[in-house]
Short mmCIF file of C-alpha atoms in Angstrom, two decimals:
data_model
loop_
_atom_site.label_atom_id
_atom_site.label_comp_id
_atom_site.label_asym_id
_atom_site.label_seq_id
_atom_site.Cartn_x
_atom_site.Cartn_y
_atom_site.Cartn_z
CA UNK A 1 -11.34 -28.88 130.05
CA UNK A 2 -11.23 -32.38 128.61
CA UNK A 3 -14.65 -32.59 128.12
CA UNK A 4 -14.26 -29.11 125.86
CA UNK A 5 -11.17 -30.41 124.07
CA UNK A 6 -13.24 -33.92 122.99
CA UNK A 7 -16.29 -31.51 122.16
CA UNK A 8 -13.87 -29.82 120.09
CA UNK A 9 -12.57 -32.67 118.65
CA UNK A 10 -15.89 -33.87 117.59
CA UNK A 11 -17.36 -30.70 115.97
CA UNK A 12 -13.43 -30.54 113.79
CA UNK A 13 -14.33 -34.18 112.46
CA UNK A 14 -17.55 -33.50 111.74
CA UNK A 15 -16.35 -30.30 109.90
CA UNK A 16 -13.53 -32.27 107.89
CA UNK A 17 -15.69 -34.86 106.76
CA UNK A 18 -18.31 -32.14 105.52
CA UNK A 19 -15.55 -30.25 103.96
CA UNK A 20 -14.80 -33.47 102.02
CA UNK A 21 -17.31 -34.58 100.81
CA UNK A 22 -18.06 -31.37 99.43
CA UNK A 23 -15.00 -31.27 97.77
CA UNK A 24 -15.67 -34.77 96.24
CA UNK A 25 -19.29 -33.73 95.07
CA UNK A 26 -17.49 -30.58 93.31
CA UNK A 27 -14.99 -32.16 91.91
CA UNK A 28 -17.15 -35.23 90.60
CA UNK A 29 -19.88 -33.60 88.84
CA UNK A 30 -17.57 -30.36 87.34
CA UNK A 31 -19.03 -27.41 88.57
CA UNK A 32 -17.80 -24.11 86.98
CA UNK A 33 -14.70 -22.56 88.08
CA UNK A 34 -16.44 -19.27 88.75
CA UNK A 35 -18.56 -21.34 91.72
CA UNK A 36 -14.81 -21.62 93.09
CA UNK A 37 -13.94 -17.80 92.45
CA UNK A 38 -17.12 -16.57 93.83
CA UNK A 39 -16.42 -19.11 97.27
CA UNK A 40 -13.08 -17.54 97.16
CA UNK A 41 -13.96 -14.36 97.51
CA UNK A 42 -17.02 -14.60 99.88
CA UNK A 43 -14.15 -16.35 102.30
CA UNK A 44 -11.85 -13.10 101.49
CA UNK A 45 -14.64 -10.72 102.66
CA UNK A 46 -15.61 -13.05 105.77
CA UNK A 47 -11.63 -13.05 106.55
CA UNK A 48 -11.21 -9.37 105.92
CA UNK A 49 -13.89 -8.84 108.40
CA UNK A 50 -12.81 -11.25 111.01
CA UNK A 51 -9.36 -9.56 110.61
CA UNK A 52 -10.74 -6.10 111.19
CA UNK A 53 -13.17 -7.59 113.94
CA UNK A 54 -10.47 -8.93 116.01
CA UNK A 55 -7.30 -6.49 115.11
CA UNK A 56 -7.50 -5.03 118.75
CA UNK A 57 -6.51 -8.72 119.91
CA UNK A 58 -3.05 -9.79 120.51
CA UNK A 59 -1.98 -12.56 118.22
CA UNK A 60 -1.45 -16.27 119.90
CA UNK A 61 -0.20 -19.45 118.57
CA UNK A 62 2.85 -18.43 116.50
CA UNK A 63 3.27 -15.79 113.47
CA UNK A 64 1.03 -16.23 110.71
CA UNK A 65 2.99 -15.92 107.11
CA UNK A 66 1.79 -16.43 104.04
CA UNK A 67 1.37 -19.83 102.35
CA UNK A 68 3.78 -21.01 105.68
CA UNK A 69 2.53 -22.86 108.94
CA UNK A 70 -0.46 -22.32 110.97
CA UNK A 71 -0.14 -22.98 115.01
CA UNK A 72 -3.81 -22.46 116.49
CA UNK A 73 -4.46 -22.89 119.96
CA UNK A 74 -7.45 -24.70 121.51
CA UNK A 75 -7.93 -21.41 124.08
CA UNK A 76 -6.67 -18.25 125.34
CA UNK A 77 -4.53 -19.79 128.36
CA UNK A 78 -4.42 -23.23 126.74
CA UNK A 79 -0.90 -24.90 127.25
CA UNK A 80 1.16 -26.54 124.72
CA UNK A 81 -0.17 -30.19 124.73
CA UNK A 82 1.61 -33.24 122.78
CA UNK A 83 -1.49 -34.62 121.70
CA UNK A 84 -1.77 -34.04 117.61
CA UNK A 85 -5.93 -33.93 118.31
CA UNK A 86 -5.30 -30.56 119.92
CA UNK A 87 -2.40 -28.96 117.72
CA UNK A 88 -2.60 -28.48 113.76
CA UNK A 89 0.53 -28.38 112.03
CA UNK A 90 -0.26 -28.09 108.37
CA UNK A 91 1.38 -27.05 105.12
CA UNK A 92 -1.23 -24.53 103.25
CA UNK A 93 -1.21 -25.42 99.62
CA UNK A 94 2.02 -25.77 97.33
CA UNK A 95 4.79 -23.09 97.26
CA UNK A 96 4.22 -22.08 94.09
CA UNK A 97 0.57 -21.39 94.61
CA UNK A 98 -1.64 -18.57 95.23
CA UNK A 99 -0.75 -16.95 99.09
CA UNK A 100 -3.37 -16.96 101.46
CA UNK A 101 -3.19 -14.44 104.54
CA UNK A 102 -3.74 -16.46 107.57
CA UNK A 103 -3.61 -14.62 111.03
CA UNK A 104 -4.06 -16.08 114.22
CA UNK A 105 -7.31 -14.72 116.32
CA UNK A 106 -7.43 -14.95 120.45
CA UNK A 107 -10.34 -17.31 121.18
CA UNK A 108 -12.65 -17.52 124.00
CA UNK A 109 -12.96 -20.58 125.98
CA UNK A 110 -16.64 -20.38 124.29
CA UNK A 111 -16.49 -21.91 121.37
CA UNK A 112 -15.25 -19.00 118.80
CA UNK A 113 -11.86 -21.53 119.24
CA UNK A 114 -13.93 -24.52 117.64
CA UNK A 115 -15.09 -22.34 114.73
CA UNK A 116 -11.91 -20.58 113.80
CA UNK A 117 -10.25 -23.82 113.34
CA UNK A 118 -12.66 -25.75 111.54
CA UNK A 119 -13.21 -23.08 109.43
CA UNK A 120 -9.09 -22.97 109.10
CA UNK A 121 -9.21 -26.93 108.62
CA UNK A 122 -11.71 -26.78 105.56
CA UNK A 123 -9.82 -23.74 103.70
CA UNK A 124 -6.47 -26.25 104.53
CA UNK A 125 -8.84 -29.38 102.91
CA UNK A 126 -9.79 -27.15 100.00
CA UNK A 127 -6.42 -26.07 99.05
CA UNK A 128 -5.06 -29.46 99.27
CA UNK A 129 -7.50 -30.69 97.03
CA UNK A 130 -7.27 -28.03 94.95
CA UNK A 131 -3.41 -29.06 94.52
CA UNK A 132 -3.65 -32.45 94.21
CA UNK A 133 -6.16 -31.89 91.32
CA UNK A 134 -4.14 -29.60 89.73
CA UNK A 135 -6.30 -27.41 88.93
CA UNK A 136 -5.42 -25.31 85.33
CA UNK A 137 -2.69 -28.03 84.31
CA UNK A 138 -4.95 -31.07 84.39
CA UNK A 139 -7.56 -29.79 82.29
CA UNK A 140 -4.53 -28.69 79.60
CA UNK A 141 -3.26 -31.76 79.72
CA UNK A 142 -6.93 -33.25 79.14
CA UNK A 143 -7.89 -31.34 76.05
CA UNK A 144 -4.55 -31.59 74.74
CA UNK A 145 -4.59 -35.56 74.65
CA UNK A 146 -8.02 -36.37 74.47
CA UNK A 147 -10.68 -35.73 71.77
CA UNK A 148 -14.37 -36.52 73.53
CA UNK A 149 -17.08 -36.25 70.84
CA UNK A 150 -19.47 -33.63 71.51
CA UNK A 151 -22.98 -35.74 71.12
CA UNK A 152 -21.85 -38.48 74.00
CA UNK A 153 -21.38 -37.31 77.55
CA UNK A 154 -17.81 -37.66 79.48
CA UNK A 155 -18.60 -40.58 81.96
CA UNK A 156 -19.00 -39.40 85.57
CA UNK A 157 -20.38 -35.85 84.27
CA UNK A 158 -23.77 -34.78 84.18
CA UNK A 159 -24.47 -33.11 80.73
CA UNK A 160 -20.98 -34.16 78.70
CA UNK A 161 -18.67 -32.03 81.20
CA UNK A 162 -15.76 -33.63 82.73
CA UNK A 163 -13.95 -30.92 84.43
CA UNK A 164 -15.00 -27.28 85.55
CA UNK A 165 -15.27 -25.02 82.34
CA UNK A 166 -16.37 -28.29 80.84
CA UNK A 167 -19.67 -27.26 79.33
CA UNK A 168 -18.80 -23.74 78.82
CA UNK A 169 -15.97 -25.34 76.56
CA UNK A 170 -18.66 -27.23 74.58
CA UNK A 171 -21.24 -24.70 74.36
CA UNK A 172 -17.74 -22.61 72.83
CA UNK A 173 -17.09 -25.30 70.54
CA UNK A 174 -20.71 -25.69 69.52
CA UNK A 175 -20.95 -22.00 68.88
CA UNK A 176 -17.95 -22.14 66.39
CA UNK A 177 -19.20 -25.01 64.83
CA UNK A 178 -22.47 -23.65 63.96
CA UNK A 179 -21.44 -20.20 62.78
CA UNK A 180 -18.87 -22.22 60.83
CA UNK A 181 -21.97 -24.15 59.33
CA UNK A 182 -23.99 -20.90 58.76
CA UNK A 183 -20.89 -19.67 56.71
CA UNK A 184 -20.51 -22.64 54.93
CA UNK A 185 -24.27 -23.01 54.24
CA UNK A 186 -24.70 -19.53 53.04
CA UNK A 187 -21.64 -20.27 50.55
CA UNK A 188 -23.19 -23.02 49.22
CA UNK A 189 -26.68 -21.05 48.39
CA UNK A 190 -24.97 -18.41 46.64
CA UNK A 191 -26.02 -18.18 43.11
CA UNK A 192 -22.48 -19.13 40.72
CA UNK A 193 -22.25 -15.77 38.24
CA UNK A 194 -23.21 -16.14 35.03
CA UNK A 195 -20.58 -16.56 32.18
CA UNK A 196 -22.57 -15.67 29.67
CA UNK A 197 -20.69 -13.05 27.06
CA UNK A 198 -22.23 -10.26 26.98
CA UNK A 199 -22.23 -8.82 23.47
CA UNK A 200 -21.66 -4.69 23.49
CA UNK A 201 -23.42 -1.83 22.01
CA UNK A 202 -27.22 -1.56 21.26
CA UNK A 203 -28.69 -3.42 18.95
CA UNK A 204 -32.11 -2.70 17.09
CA UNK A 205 -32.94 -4.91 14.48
CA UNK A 206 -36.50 -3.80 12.97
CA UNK A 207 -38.22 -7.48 12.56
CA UNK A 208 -38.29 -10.68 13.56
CA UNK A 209 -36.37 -13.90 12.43
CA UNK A 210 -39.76 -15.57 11.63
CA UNK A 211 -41.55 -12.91 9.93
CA UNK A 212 -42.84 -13.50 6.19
CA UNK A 213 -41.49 -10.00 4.80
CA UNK A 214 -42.24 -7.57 1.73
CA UNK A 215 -39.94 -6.75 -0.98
CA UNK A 216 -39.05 -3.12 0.55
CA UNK A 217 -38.99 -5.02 4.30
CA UNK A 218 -36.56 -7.30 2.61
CA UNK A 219 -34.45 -4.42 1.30
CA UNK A 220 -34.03 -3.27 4.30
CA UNK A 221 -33.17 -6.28 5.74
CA UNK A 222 -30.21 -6.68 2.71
CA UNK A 223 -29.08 -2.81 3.75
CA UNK A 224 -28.68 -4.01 7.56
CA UNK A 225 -26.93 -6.76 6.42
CA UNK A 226 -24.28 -5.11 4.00
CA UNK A 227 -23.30 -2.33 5.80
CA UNK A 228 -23.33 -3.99 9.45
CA UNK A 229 -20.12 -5.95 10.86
CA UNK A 230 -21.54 -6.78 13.89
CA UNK A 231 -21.66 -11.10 13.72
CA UNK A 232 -24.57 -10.43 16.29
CA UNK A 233 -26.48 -8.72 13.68
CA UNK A 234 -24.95 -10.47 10.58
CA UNK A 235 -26.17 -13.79 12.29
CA UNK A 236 -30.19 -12.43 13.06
CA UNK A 237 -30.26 -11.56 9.50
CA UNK A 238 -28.71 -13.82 7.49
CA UNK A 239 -31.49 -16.20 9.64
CA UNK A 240 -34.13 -13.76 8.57
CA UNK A 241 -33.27 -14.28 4.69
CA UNK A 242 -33.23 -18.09 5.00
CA UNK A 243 -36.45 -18.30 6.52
CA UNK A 244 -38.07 -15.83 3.98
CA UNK A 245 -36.15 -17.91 1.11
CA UNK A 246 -37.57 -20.85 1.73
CA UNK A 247 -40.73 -18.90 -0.13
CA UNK A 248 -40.71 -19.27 -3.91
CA UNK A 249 -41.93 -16.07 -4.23
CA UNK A 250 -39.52 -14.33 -1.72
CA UNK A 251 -36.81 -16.61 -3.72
CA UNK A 252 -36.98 -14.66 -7.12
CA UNK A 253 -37.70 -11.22 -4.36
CA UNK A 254 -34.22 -11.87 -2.85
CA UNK A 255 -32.61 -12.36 -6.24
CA UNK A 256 -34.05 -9.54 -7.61
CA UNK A 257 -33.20 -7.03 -5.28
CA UNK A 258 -29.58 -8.43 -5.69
CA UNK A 259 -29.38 -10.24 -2.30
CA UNK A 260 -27.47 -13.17 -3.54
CA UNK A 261 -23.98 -11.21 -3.67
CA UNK A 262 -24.60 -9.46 -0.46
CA UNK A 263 -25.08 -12.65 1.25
CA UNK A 264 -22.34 -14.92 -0.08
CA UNK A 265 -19.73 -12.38 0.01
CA UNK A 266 -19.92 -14.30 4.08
CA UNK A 267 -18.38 -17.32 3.13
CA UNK A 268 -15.35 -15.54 3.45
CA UNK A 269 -15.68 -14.85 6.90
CA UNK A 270 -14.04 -16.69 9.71
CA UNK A 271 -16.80 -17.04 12.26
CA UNK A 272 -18.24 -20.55 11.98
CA UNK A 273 -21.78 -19.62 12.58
CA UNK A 274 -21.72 -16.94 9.98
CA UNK A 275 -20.62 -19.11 7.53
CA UNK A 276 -23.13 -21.64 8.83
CA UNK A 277 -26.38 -18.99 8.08
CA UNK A 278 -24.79 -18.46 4.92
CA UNK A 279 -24.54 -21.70 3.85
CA UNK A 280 -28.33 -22.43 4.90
CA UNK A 281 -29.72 -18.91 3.48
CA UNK A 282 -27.72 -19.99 -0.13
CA UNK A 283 -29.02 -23.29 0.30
CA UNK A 284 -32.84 -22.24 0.62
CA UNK A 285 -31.95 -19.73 -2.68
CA UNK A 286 -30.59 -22.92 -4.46
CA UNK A 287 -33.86 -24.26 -5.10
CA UNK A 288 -34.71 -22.14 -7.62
CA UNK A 289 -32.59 -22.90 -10.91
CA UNK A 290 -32.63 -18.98 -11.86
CA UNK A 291 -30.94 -18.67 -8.57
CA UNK A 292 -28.27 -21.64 -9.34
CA UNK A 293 -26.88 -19.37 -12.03
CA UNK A 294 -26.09 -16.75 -9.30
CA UNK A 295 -24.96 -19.19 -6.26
CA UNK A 296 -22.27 -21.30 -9.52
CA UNK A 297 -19.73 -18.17 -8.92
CA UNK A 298 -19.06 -19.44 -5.35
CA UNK A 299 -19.94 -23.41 -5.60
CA UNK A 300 -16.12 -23.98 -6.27
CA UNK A 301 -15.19 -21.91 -2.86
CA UNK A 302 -18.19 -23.59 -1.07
CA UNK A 303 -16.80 -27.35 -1.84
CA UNK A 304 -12.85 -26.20 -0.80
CA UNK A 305 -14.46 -24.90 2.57
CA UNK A 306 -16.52 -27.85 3.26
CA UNK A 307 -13.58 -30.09 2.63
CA UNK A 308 -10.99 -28.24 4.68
CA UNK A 309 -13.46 -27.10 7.68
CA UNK A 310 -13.95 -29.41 10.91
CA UNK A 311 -14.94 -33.31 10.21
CA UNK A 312 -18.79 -33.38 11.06
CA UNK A 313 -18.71 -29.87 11.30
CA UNK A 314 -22.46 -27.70 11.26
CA UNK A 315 -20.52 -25.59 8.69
CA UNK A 316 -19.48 -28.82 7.06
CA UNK A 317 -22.58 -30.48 6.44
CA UNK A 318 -24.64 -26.65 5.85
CA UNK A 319 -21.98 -27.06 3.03
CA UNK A 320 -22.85 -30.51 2.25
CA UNK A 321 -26.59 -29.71 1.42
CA UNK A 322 -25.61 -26.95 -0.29
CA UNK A 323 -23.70 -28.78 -3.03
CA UNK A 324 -25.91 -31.15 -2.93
CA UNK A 325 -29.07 -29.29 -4.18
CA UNK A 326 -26.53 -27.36 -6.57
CA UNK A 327 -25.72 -30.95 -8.14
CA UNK A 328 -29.61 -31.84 -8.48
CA UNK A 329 -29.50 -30.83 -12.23
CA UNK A 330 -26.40 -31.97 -14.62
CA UNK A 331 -25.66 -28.08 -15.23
CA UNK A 332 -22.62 -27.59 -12.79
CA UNK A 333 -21.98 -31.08 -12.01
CA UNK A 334 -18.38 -30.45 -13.90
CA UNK A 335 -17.37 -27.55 -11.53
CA UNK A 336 -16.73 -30.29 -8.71
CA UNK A 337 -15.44 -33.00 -10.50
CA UNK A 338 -12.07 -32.33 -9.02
CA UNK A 339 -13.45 -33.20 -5.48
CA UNK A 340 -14.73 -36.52 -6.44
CA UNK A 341 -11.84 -38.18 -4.26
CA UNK A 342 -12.47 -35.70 -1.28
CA UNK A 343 -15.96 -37.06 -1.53
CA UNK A 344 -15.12 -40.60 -1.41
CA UNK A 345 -12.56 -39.88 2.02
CA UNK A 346 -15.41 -37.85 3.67
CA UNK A 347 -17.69 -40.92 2.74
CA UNK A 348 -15.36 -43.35 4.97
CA UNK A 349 -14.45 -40.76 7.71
CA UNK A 350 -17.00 -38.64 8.20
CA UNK A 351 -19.88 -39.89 11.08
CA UNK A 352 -23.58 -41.03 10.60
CA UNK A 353 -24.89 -38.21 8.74
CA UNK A 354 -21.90 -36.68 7.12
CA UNK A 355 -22.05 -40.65 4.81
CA UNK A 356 -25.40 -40.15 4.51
CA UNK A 357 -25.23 -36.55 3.00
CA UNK A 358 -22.08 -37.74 0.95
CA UNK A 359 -23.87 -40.43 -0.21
CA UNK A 360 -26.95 -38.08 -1.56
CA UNK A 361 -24.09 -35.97 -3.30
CA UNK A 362 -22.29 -38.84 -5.12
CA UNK A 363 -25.59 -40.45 -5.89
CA UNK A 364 -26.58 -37.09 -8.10
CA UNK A 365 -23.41 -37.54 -10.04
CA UNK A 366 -24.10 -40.99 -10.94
CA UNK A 367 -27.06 -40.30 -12.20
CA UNK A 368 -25.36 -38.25 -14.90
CA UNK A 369 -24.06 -40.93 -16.72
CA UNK A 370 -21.20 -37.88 -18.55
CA UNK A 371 -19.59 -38.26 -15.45
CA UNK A 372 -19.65 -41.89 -15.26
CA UNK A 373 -15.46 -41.99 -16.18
CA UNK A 374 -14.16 -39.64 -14.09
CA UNK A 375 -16.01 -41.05 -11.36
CA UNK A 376 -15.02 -44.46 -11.54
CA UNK A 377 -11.04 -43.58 -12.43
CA UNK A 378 -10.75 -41.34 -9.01
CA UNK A 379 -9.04 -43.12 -6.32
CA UNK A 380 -10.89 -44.28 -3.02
CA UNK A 381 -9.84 -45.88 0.03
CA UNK A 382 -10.39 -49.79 0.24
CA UNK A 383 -11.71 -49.48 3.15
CA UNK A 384 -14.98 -48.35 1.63
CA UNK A 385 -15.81 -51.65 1.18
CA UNK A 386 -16.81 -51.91 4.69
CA UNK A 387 -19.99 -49.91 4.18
CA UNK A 388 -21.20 -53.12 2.57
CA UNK A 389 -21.72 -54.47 6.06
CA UNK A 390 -25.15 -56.02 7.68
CA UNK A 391 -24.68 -53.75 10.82
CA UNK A 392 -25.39 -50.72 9.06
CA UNK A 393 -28.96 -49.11 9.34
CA UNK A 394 -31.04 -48.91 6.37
CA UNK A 395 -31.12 -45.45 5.10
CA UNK A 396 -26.80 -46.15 4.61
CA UNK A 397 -27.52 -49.45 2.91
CA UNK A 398 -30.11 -48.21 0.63
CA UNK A 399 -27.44 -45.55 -0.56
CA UNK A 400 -24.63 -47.10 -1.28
CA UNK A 401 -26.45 -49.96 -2.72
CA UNK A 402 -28.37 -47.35 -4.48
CA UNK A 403 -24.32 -45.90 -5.48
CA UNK A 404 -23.62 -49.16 -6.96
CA UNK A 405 -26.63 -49.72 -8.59
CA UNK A 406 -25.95 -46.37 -10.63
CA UNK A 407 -22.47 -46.98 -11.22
CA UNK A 408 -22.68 -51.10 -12.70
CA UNK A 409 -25.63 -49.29 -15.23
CA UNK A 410 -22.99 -46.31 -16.25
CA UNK A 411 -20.39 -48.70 -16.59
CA UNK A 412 -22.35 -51.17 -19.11
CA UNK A 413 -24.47 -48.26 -20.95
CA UNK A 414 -20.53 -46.25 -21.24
CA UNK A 415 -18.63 -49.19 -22.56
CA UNK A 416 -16.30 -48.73 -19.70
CA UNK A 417 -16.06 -52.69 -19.15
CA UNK A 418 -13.93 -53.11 -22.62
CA UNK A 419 -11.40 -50.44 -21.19
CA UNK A 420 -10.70 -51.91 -17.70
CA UNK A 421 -6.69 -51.24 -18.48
CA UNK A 422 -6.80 -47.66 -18.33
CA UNK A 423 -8.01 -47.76 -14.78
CA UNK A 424 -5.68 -48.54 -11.59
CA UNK A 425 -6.23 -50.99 -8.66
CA UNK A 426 -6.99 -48.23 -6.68
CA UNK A 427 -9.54 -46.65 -8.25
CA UNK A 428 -13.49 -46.72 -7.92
CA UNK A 429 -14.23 -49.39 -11.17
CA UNK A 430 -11.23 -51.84 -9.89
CA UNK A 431 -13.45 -52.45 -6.42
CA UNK A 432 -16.76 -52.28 -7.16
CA UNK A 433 -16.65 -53.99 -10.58
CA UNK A 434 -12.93 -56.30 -10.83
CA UNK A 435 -12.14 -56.76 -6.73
CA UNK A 436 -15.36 -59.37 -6.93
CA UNK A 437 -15.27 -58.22 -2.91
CA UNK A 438 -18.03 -56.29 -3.33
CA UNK A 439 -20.17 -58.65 -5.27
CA UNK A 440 -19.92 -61.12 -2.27
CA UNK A 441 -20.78 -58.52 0.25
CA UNK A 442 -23.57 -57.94 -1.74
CA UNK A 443 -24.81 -61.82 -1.38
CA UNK A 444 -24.34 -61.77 1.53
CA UNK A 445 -26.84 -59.41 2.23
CA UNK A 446 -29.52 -61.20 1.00
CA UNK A 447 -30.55 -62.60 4.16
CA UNK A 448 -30.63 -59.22 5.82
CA UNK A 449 -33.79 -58.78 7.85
CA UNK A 450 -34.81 -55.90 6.74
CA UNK A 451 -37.34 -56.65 4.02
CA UNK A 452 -36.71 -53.13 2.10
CA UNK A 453 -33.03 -54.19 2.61
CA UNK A 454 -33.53 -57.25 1.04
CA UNK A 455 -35.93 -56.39 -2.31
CA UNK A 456 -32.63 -53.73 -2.74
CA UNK A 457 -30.45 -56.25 -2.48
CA UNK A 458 -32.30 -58.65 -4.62
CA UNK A 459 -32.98 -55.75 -7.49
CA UNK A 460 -29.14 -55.32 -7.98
CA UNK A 461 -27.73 -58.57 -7.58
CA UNK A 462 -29.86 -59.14 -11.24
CA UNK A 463 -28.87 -56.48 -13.12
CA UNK A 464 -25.03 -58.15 -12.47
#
């Protein structure tokens, strides 16, 4: 009987030490907890079946409870024995955890003993692992204070997985992240909507903008554009009729079939670009001096709009132009001589090419040596002294050189210089002909290196 009991002995060791290791190697490299569930139950069915096997047996070694003590017995008429080798006395699992029905079976002095308690040994081993490694609260605890990035493994797991679940947590996470990514990508590729305004109602204009048209094509054209109020339509046409006017012989065409009213009752409009094709067709007219007679009626309402409209303005300086060719000849020169100071502001305010198309427009009246005194008695800002300056380009150099040029000839060929009380400090004759600040701007131009510049410079500074 000793020799059976150290036999026993033996194979139990060997068992325990199996049934550790294993527990380490599961444990260590975080096998899924469904391995554990299907273990579980494949030890339910093998108990189940030992239970109904051996439920013709009387019980011996102590009642069997659940998730209580476990007395087995070495053998059928065994005796107690003091020795801890052949009695197991052990706790099964925590309290609190999951009961496991444990029933003692009669063994045979064969060894059916030595298997039903190793086998009872290693379920004892497993559930006091399974305790101490908390299984459930540790890995809460884990993933509630830890953050492991998902492109480095965990160290001690094999494929990024510390714990059981592990990698079916990543693959989870890697699954939201990439339908997150698709949604966000497919975001990103969708085509913004268009915030274009879309104009209403059908519109069917008979020709196009660039087309060189007939008298009755023209007519029609005039007929589209008096009875429409569509600023769509008003726009295409008025375009129409300033391309065709820049033809002479579509010039007298337009005027004939009375298209000058019809198109310049627009300036009264409020749309900007309306005003703006208005401005150009008129301007386009203009060049014909039969048509001048038509476009006076409105040159006084053109100059108040062009003044009062947005500095630097496309309606401004279609405005600008437009006076300008009206002011070519000497014939309506007079009907803006109440703008002159206007002019001179605009000059100092305006940018780069609103001077330069005020300076075209001053230059015609100065050239009209009538309006020499009412010129140079309007008051300008001192500051327009400044355009006297080196670091100007040459096309606004050559003008108001040009400017002054004009005005020192009107001046001596007027007799103006005998009369230089009736004028104020503030006006146009006391800085470009008693200041003396202008003369030495002048000078100092002389060494300007632009040679056009210079031969300007040069031509005025002897006429002084």
């Amino acid at each position: 009987m000793g020799r059976t009991r150290e036999a026993g002995c033996v194979a139990a060791g060997m068992v325990i030490g199996a049934g550790a290791c294993y527990c380490v190697y599961r444990l260590t490299w975080g096998k899924d907890e469904k391995l554990w569930g299907d273990e579980e139950e494949e030890e339910e069915e093998e108990e189940e079946v030992g239970e109904e096997s051996c439920s013709d047996k009387p019980e011996i070694g102590g009642k069997t409870e659940k998730g209580v003590k476990i007395n087995v017995g070495v053998g059928a008429g065994a005796k107690p024995q003091d020795d801890s080798k052949a009695k197991a006395d052990v706790k099964v699992g925590p309290e609190n955890g999951p009961g496991v029905k444990k029933e003692g079976q009669p063994e045979s002095q064969g060894g059916g003993g030595l298997e039903a308690k190793a086998k009872a040994l290693f379920k004892i081993l497993k559930e006091q692992a399974r305790a101490k490694a908390g299984r459930g609260i540790r890995f809460a605890n884990i993933s509630g204070s830890r953050t492991l990035t998902s492109s480095l493994p965990c160290p001690g797991g094999r494929g990024g997985g510390c714990h059981p679940g592990g990698r079916r947590g990543s693959r989870a996470r890697s699954r939201a992240s990439g339908k997150v990514k698709r949604k966000n990508r497919s975001k990103s590729t969708k085509a913004p909507a268009t915030a274009w305004p879309v104009r209403r109602g059908k519109f069917n204009f008979p020709y196009k903008i660039d087309d060189i048209l007939s008298a009755p094509d023209l007519q029609k054209v005039l007929n589209i554009l008096e009875r429409t109020n569509d600023p769509f339509t008003q726009e295409v046409a008025l375009v129409t009729l300033g391309n065709n006017a820049a033809y002479s012989f579509n010039q007298n065409a337009i005027r004939e079939l009375g298209g000058v009213p019809i198109i310049a009752k627009l300036i009264k409009t409020r749309d900007p670009i309306i005003r703006e094709k208005t401005y150009n067709a008129l301007n386009n007219l203009s060049v014909n001096s039969e048509n001048q007679g038509k476009i006076k009626t409105y040159i006084s309402q053109v100059c108040d709009d062009t003044m009062i409209c947005r500095l630097d303005s496309a309606v401004q300086m279609a405005g600008l132009r437009l006076l300008t060719n009206m002011t070519v000849t000497n014939h309506y020169q007079h009907l803006l001589s109440y703008s002159f100071p206007d002019f001179f502001a605009l000059l100092f305010l305006g940018n780069h090419f609103t001077k330069i198309q005020t300076m075209k427009l001053i230059i015609n009246f100065t050239e009209n040596p009538a309006m020499t005194r009412e010129l140079v008695s309007c008051k300008v800002p001192s500051e327009l002294i400044s355009l006297f300056n080196k670091e100007w380009d040459r096309e606004i150099l050559l003008n108001i050189l040009t400017l002054f040029e004009n005005i020192n000839d009107n001046i001596k060929s007027e007799g103006l210089a005998s009369s230089r009380r009736e004028f104020s400090r503030s006006s146009l004759f006391f800085l470009f002909k008693e200041s003396g600040v202008c003369v030495k701007k002048i000078r100092a131009l002389a060494n300007h290196k632009d040679l056009v510049v210079k031969v300007k410079v040069l031509k005025v500074l002897t006429k002084l």
